[in-house]
Short mmCIF file of C-alpha atoms and ligand atoms in Angstrom, two decimals:
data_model
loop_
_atom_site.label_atom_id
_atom_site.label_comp_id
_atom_site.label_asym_id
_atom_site.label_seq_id
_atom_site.Cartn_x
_atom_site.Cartn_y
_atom_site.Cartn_z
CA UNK Q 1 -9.46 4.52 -20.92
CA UNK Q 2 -7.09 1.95 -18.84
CA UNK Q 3 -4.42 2.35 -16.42
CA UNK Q 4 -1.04 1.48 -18.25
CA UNK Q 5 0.38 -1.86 -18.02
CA UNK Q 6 1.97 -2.76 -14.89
CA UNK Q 7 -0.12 0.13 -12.92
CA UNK Q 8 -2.69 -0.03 -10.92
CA UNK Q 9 -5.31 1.46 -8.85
CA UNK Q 10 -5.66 0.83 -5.27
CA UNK Q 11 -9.22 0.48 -4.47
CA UNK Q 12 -11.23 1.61 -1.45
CA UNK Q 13 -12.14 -2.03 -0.63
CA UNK Q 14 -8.28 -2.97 -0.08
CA UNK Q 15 -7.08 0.86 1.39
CA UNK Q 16 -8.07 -0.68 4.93
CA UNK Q 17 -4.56 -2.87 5.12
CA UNK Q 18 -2.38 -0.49 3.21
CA UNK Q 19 -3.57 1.75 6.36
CA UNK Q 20 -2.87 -0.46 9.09
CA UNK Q 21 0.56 -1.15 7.51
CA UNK Q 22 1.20 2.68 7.56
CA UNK Q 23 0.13 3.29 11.06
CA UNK Q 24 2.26 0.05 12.60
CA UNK Q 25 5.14 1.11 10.58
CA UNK Q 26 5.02 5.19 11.15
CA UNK Q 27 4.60 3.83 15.07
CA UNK Q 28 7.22 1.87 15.42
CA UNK Q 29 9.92 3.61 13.19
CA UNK Q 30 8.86 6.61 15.45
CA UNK Q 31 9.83 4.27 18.62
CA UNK Q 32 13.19 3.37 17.12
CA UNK Q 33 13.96 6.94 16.54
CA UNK Q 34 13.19 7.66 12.52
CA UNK Q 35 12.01 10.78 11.36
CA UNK Q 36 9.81 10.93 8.43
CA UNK Q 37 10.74 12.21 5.05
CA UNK Q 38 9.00 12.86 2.03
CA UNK Q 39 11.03 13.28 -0.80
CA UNK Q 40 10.81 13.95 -5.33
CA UNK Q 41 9.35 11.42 -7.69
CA UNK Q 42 11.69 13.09 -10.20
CA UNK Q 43 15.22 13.26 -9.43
CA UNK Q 44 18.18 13.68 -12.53
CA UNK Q 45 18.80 10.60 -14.11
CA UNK Q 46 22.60 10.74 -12.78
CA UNK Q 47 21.44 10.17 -9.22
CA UNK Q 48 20.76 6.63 -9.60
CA UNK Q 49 23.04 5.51 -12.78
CA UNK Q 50 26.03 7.01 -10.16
CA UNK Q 51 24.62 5.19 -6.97
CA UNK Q 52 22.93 2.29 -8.18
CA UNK Q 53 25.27 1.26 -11.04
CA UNK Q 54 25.09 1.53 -14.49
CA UNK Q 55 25.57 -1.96 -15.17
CA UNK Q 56 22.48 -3.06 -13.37
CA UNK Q 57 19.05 -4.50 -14.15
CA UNK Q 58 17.12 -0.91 -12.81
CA UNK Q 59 19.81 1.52 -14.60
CA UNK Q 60 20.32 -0.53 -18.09
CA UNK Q 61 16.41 -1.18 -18.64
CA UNK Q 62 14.07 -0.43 -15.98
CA UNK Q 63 14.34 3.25 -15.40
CA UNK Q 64 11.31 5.54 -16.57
CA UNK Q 65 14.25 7.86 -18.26
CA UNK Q 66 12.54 11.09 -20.67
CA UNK Q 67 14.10 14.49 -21.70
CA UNK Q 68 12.71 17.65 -19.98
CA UNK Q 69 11.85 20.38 -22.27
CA UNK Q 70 15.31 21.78 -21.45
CA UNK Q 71 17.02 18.09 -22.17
CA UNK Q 72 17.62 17.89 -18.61
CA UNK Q 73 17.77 14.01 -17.96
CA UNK Q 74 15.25 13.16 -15.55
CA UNK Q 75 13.98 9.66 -13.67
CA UNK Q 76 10.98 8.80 -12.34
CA UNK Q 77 12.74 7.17 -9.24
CA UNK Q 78 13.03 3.51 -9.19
CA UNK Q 79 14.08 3.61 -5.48
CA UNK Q 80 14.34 5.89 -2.10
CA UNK Q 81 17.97 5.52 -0.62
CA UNK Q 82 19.58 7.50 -3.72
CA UNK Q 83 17.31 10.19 -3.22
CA UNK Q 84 17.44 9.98 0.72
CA UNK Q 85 21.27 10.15 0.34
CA UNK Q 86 21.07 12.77 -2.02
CA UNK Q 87 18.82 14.98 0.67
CA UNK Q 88 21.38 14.41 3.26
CA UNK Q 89 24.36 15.68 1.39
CA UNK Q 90 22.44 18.41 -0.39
CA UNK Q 91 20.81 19.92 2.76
CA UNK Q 92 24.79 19.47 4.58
CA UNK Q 93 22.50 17.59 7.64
CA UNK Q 94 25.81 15.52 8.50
CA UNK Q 95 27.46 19.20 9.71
CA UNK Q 96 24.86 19.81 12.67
CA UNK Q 97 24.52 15.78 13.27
CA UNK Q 98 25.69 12.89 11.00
CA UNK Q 99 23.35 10.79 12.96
CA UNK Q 100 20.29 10.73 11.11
CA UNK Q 101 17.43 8.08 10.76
CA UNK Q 102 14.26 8.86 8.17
CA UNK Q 103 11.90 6.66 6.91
CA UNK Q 104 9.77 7.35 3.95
CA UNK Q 105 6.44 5.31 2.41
CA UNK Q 106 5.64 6.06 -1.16
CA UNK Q 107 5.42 4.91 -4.84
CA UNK Q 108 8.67 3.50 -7.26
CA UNK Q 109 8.87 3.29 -10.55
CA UNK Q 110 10.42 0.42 -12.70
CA UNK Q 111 9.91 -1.00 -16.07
CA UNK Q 112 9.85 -4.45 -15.31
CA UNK Q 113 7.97 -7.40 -16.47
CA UNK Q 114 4.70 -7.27 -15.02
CA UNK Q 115 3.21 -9.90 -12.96
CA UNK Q 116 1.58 -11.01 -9.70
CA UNK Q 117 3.17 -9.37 -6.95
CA UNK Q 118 5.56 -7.46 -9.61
CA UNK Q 119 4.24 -3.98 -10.88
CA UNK Q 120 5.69 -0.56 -12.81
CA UNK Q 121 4.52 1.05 -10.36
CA UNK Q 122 4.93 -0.16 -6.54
CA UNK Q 123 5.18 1.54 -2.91
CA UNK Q 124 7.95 0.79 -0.69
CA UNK Q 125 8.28 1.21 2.35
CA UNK Q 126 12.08 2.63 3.56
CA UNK Q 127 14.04 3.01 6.22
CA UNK Q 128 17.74 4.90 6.15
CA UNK Q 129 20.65 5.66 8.97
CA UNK Q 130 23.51 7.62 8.29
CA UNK Q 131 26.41 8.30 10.25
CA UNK Q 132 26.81 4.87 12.41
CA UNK Q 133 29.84 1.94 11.64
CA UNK Q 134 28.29 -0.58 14.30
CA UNK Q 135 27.15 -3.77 13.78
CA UNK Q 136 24.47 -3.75 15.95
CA UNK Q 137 22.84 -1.05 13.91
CA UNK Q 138 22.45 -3.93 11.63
CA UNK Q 139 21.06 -6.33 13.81
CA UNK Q 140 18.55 -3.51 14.75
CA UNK Q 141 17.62 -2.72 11.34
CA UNK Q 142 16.64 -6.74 10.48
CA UNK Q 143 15.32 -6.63 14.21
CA UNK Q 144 13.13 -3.86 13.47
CA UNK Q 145 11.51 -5.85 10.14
CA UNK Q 146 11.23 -8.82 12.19
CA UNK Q 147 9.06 -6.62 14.83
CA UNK Q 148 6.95 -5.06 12.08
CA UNK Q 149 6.03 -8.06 10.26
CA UNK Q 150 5.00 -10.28 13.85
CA UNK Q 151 3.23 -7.40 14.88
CA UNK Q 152 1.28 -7.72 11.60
CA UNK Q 153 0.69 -11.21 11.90
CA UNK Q 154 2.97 -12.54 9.23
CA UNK Q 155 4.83 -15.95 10.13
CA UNK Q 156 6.19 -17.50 7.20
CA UNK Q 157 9.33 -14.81 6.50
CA UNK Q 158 12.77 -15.89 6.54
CA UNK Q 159 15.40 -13.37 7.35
CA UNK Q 160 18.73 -14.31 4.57
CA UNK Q 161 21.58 -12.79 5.42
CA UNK Q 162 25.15 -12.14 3.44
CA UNK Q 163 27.80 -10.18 4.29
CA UNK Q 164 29.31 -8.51 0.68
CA UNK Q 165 32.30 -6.92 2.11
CA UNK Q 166 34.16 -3.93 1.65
CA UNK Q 167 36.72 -1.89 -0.60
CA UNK Q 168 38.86 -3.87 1.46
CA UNK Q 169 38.35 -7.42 0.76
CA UNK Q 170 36.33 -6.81 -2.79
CA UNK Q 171 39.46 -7.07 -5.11
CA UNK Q 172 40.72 -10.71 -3.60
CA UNK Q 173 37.05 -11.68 -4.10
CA UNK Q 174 36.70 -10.17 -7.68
CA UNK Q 175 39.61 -12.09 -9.07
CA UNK Q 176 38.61 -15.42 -7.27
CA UNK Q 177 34.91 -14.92 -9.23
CA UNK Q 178 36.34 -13.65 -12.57
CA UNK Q 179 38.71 -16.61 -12.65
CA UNK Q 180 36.02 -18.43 -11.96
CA UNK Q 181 33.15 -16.83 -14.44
CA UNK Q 182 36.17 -17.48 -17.06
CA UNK Q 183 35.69 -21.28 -16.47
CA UNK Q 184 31.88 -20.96 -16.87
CA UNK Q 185 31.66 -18.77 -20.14
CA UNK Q 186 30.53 -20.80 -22.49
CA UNK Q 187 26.98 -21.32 -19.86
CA UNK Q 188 26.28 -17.81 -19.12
CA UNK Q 189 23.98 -15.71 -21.18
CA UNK Q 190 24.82 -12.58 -23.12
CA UNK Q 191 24.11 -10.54 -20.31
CA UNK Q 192 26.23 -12.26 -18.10
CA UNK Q 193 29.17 -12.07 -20.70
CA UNK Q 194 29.06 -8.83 -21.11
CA UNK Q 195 28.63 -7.50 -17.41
CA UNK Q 196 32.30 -9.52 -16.98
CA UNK Q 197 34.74 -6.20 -17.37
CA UNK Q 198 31.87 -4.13 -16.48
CA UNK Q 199 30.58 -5.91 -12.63
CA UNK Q 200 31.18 -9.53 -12.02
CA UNK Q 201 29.21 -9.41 -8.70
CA UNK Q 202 26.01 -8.11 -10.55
CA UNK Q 203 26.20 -11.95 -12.38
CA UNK Q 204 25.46 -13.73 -9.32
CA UNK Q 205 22.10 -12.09 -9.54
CA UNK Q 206 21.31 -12.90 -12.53
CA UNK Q 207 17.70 -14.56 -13.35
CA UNK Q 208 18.36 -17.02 -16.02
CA UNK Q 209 18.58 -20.44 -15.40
CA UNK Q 210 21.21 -21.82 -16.99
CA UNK Q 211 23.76 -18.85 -15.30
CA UNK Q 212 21.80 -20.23 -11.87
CA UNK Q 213 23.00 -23.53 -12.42
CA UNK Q 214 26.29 -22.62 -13.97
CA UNK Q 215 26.82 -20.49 -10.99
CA UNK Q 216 25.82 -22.58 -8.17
CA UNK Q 217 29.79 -23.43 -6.77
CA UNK Q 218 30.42 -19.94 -7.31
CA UNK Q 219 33.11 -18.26 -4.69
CA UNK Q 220 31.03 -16.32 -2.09
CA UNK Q 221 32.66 -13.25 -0.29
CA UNK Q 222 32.06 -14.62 3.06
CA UNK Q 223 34.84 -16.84 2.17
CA UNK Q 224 36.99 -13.60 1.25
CA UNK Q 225 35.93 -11.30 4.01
CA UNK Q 226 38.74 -9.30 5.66
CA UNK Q 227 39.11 -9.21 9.72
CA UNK Q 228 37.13 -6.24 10.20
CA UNK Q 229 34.16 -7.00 7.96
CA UNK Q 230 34.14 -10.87 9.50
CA UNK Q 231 34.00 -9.42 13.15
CA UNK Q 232 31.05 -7.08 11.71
CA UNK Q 233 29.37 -10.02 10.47
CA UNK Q 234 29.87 -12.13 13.65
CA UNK Q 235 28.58 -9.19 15.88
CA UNK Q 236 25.19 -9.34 13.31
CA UNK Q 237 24.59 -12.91 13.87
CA UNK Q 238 25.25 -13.14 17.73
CA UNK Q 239 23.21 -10.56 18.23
CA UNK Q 240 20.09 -11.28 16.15
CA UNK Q 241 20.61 -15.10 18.15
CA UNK Q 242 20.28 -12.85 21.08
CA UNK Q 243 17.07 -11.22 19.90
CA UNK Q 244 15.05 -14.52 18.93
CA UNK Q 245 15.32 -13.06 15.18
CA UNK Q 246 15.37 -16.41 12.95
CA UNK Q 247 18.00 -15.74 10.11
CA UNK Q 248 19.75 -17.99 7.46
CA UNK Q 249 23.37 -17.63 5.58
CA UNK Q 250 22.60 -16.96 2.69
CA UNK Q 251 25.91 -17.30 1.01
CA UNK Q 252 24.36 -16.44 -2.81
CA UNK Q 253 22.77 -13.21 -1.73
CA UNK Q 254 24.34 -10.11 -3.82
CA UNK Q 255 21.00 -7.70 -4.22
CA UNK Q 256 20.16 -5.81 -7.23
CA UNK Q 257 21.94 -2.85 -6.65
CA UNK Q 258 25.55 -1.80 -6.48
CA UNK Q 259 26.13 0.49 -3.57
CA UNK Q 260 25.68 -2.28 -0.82
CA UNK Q 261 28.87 -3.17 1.17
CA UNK Q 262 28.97 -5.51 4.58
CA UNK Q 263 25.68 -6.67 5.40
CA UNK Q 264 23.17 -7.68 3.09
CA UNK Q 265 19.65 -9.35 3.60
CA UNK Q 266 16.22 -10.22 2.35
CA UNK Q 267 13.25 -11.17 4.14
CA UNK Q 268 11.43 -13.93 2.26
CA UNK Q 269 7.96 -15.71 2.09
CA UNK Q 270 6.79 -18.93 1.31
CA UNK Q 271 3.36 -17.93 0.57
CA UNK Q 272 4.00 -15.36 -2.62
CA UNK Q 273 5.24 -18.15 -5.33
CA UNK Q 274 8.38 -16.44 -7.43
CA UNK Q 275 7.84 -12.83 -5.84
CA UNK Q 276 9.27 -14.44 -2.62
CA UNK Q 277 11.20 -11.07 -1.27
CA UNK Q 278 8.94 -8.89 0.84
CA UNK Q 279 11.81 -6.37 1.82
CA UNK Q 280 15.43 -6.04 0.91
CA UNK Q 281 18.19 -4.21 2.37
CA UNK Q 282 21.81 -3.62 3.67
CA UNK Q 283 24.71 -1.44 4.29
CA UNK Q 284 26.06 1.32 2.00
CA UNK Q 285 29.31 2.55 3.21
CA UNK Q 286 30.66 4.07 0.47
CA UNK Q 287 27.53 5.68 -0.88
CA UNK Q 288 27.20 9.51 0.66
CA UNK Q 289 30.82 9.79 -0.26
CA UNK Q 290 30.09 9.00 -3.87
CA UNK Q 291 26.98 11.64 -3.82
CA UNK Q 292 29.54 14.32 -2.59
CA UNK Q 293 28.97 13.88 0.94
CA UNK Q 294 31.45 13.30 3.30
CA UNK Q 295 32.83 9.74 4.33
CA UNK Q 296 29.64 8.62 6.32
CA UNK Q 297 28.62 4.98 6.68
CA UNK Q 298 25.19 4.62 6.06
CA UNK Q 299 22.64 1.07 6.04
CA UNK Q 300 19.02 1.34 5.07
CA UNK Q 301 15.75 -1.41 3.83
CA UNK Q 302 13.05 -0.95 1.37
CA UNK Q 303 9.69 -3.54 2.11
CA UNK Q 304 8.06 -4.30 -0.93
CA UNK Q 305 4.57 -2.72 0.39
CA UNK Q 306 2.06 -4.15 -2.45
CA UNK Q 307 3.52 -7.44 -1.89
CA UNK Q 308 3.23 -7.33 2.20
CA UNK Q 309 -0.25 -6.82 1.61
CA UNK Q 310 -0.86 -9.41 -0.95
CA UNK Q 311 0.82 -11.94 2.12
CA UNK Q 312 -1.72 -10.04 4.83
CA UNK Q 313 -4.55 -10.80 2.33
CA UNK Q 314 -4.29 -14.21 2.63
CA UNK Q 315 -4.42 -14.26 6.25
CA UNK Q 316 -6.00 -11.28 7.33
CA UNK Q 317 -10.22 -11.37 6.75
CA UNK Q 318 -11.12 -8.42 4.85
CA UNK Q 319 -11.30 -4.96 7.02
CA UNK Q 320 -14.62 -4.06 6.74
CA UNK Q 321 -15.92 -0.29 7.73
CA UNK Q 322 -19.13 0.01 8.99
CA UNK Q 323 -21.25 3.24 9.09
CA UNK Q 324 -22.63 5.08 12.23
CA UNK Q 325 -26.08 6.31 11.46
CA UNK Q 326 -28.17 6.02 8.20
CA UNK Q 327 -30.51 8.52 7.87
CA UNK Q 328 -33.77 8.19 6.42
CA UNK Q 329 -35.53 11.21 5.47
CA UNK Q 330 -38.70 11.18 3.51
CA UNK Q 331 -40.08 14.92 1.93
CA UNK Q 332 -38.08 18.11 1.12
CA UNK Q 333 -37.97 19.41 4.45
CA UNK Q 334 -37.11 16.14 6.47
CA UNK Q 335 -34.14 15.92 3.66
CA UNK Q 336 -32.89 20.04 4.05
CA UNK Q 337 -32.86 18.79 8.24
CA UNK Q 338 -30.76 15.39 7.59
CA UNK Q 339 -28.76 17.34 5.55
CA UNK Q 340 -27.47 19.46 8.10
CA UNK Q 341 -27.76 17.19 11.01
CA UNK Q 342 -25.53 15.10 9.07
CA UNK Q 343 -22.59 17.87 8.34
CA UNK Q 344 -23.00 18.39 12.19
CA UNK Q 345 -22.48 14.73 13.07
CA UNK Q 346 -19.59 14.09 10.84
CA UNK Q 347 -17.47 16.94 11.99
CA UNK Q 348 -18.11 15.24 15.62
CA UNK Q 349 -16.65 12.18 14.74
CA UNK Q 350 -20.07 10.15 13.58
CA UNK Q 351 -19.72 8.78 10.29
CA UNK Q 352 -23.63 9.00 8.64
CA UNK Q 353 -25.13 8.50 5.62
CA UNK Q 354 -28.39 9.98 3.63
CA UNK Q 355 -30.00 10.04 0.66
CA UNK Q 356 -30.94 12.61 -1.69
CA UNK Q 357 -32.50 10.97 -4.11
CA UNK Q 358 -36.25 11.28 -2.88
CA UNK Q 359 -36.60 7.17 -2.48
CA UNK Q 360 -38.89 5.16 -0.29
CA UNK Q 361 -38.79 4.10 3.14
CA UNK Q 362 -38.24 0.34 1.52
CA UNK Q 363 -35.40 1.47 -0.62
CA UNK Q 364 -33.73 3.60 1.91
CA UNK Q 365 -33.69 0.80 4.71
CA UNK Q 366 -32.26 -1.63 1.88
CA UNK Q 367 -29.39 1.10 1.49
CA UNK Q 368 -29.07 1.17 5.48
CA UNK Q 369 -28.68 -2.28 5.35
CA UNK Q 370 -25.92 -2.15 2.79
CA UNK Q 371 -24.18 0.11 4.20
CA UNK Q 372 -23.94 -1.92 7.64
CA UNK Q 373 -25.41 1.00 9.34
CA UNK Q 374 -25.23 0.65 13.14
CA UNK Q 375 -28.59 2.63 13.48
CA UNK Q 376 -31.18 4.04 11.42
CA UNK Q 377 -32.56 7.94 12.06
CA UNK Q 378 -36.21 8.01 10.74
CA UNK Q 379 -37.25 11.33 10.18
CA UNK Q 380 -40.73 11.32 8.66
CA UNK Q 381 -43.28 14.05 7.66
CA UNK Q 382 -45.29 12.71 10.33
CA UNK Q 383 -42.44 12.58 12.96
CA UNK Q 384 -41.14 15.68 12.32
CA UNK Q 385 -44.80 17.51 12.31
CA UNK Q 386 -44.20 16.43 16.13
CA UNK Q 387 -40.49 17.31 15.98
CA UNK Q 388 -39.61 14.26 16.32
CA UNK Q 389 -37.62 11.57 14.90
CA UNK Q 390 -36.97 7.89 15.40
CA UNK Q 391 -33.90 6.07 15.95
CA UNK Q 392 -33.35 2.29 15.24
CA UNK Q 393 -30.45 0.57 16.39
CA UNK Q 394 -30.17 -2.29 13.39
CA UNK Q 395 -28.47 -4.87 16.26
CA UNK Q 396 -31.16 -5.10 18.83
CA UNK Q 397 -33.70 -3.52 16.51
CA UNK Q 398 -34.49 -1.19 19.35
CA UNK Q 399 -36.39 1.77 18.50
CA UNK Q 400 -36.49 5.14 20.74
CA UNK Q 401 -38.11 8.13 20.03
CA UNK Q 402 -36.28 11.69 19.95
CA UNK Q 403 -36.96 15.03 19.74
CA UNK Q 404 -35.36 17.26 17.47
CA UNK Q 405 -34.55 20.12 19.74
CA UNK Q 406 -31.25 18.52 21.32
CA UNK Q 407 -30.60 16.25 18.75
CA UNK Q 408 -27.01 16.20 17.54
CA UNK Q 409 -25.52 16.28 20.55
CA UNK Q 410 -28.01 13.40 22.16
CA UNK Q 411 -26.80 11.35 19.32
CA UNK Q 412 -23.56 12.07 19.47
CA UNK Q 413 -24.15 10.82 23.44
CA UNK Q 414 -25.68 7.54 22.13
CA UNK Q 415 -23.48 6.67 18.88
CA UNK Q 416 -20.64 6.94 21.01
CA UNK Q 417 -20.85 5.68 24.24
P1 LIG U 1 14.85 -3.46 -3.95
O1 LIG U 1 14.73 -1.95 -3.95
O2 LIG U 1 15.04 -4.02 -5.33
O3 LIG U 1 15.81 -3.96 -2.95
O4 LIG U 1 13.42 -4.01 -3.51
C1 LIG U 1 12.96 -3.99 -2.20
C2 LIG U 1 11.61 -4.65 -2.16
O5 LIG U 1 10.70 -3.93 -2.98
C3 LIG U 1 11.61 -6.05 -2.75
O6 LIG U 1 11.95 -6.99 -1.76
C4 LIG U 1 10.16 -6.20 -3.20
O7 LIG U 1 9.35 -6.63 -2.13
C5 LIG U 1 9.78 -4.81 -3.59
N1 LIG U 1 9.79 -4.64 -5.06
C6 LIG U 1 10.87 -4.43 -5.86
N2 LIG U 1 10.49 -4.33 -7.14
C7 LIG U 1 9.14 -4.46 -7.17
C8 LIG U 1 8.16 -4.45 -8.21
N3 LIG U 1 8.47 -4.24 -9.48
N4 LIG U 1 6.85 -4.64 -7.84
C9 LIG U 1 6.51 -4.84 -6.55
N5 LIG U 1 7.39 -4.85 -5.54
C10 LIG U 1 8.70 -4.68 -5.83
#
């Protein structure tokens, strides 16, 4: 039996980075005021066709979609902010507070094409805030990526930024680009053609080249952006120049998704080849509103986890765990004692290792030494006929001898200190 295509298991060898990337980020969300949440696989289908958009890449063809038993629609979810919004409207938390920051780490579903740094299933890492218009809560949200990803040792990222503007200045941009995409037809794929009536903006993301090239003197909102949303913007930039945060205009950014209003931005690497975004994100006004919330504005980022680690693997040397204490224990009785000496270490905080497998003194060392063991307990017929043991540590090769009476806790004294 295999895993399907485009999932994958994450092996004990790698689980050491996907760790450290879960502590830093649980850490420092924590700092900045996010609460965890932890929230379905399986939502209704509904959720994300309404918030995402049903004329986009997830909703038309990427969505694990089946029928429940009882023909309910359901989704495997391609995505947390649907969800996240959906939790805050459902649960009414905007009545007590509207202020509310969550961050949740776990596993996405999409049927896309699989490939290096591309899976079916993938683990994002997600950040939300509800309830707050300022700009500055923009500039903390990039800030706050920015943080995460020097404190994990990645330098080739590039912040892009867009601004995509609001209800307010969308129409004047929408006509600009259909008038546009009108001069362009004939070089845009069938896709493109028919997402014109449907959502012009969703063909400035498209993937094929030919609609890349046909599309490259394509209006951009910034150059449509009403008063408000250009002071919004302006606020973003000065203050991430304030910060030290390196960012770029990118005036071609329009992200996957549909619910995105104001600012926009993806964090980018050099070092991944055509999987280049590590974490995407931006504002969604409109968004708890069109879940049945009230008018809240609400911004939020997703990191592409599996692909931050791919970038730490290439500069991080592999996190290897050592063991404590191997111990070798030769005849029934010396093996009944490890066993229990062993139980009694490990609930103390000593990691240790034994065999049960009746194997020589030769073999077991080998094992020891494969383990990285940091030292060796030999307990021996003959030792323990003295109640006794011996313990090696495997750096200096020092040997002491120990009797059995205090044991554990002498151990516990020595691994330790
Ligand atoms: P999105 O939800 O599309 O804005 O994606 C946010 C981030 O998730 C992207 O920048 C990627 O790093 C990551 N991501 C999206 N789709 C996949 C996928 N199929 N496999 C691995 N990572 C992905």
């Amino acid at each position: 039996m295999q895993t399907i295509r485009g999932f994958r298991d994450i092996l004990p060898e790698t689980i050491g980075l996907w760790q450290k990337v879960e502590k830093e980020a649980a850490h420092l969300f924590e700092a900045f005021g996010f609460k965890e949440i932890r929230i379905p696989v399986l939502e209704k289908t509904e959720l994300f066709a309404r918030s995402i958009g049903e004329a986009t890449d997830i909703v038309e063809k990427e969505m694990y979609t089946f029928s429940d038993r009882n023909e309910d629609k359901l989704t495997l979810r391609p995505e947390a902010t649907a969800s996240i919004v959906r939790s805050y409207v459902q649960h009414k938390m905007y009545a007590s507070d509207p202020v509310r920051k969550f961050f949740m780490i776990g596993p996405m579903f999409r049927r896309e094409r699989p490939q290096k740094g591309r899976y079916r299933q993938f683990y994002q890492i997600d950040a939300e805030v509800f309830g707050i218009e300022s700009a500055y809560i923009d500039s903390q949200m990039i800030f706050i990526l920015n943080e995460l990803f020097k404190r994990l040792g990645l330098a080739e990222l590039s912040a892009h930024i867009n601004s995509l503007g609001c209800p307010e200045c969308r129409p004047k941009f929408q006509a600009s680009l259909l008038q546009f995409l009108e001069s362009k037809k004939e070089r845009l794929c069938e896709n493109c053609l028919r997402r014109m009536d449907k959502n012009p903006l969703r063909i400035l993301d498209c993937k094929v080249l030919e609609c890349k090239e046909a599309l490259t003197d394509a209006p951009a909102t910034l150059d449509h952006l009403c008063p408000a949303c250009m002071n919004h913007f302006e606020t973003v930039k000065r203050t991430l120049s304030e910060q030290g945060v390196d960012f770029i205009v990118d005036r071609s950014l329009v992200r996957g998704l549909d619910y995105y209003t104001r600012t926009a931005w993806e964090i980018q690497t050099t070092t991944l080849g055509a999987q280049s975004a590590v974490a995407g994100g931006g504002r969604y006004d409109g968004l708890v509103a069109e879940l049945g919330g009230p008018p809240t504005p609400g911004i939020g980022f997703a990191i592409g986890f599996d692909r931050l680690v791919e970038v730490m693997e290439q500069i991080t040397p592999p996190l290897e765990k050592s063991l404590d204490l191997f111990i070798v224990s030769l005849g029934d009785t010396a093996v009944e004692k490890a066993y229990l000496w062993s139980c009694d270490l490990n609930r103390n905080g000593v990691s240790t290792e034994l065999d049960f497998r009746g194997k020589s003194m030769k073999a077991l060392m080998k094992r020891a030494d494969k383990l990285k063991a940091k030292y060796v307990l030999i307990a021996g017929e003959n030792e323990l006929a003295q109640n006794r043991v011996l313990l090696r540590n495997m750096t200096t090769t020092e040997q002491v001898s120990l009797t059995i009476e205090h044991l554990v806790p002498e151990l516990i004294g020595i691994i330790k200190k």
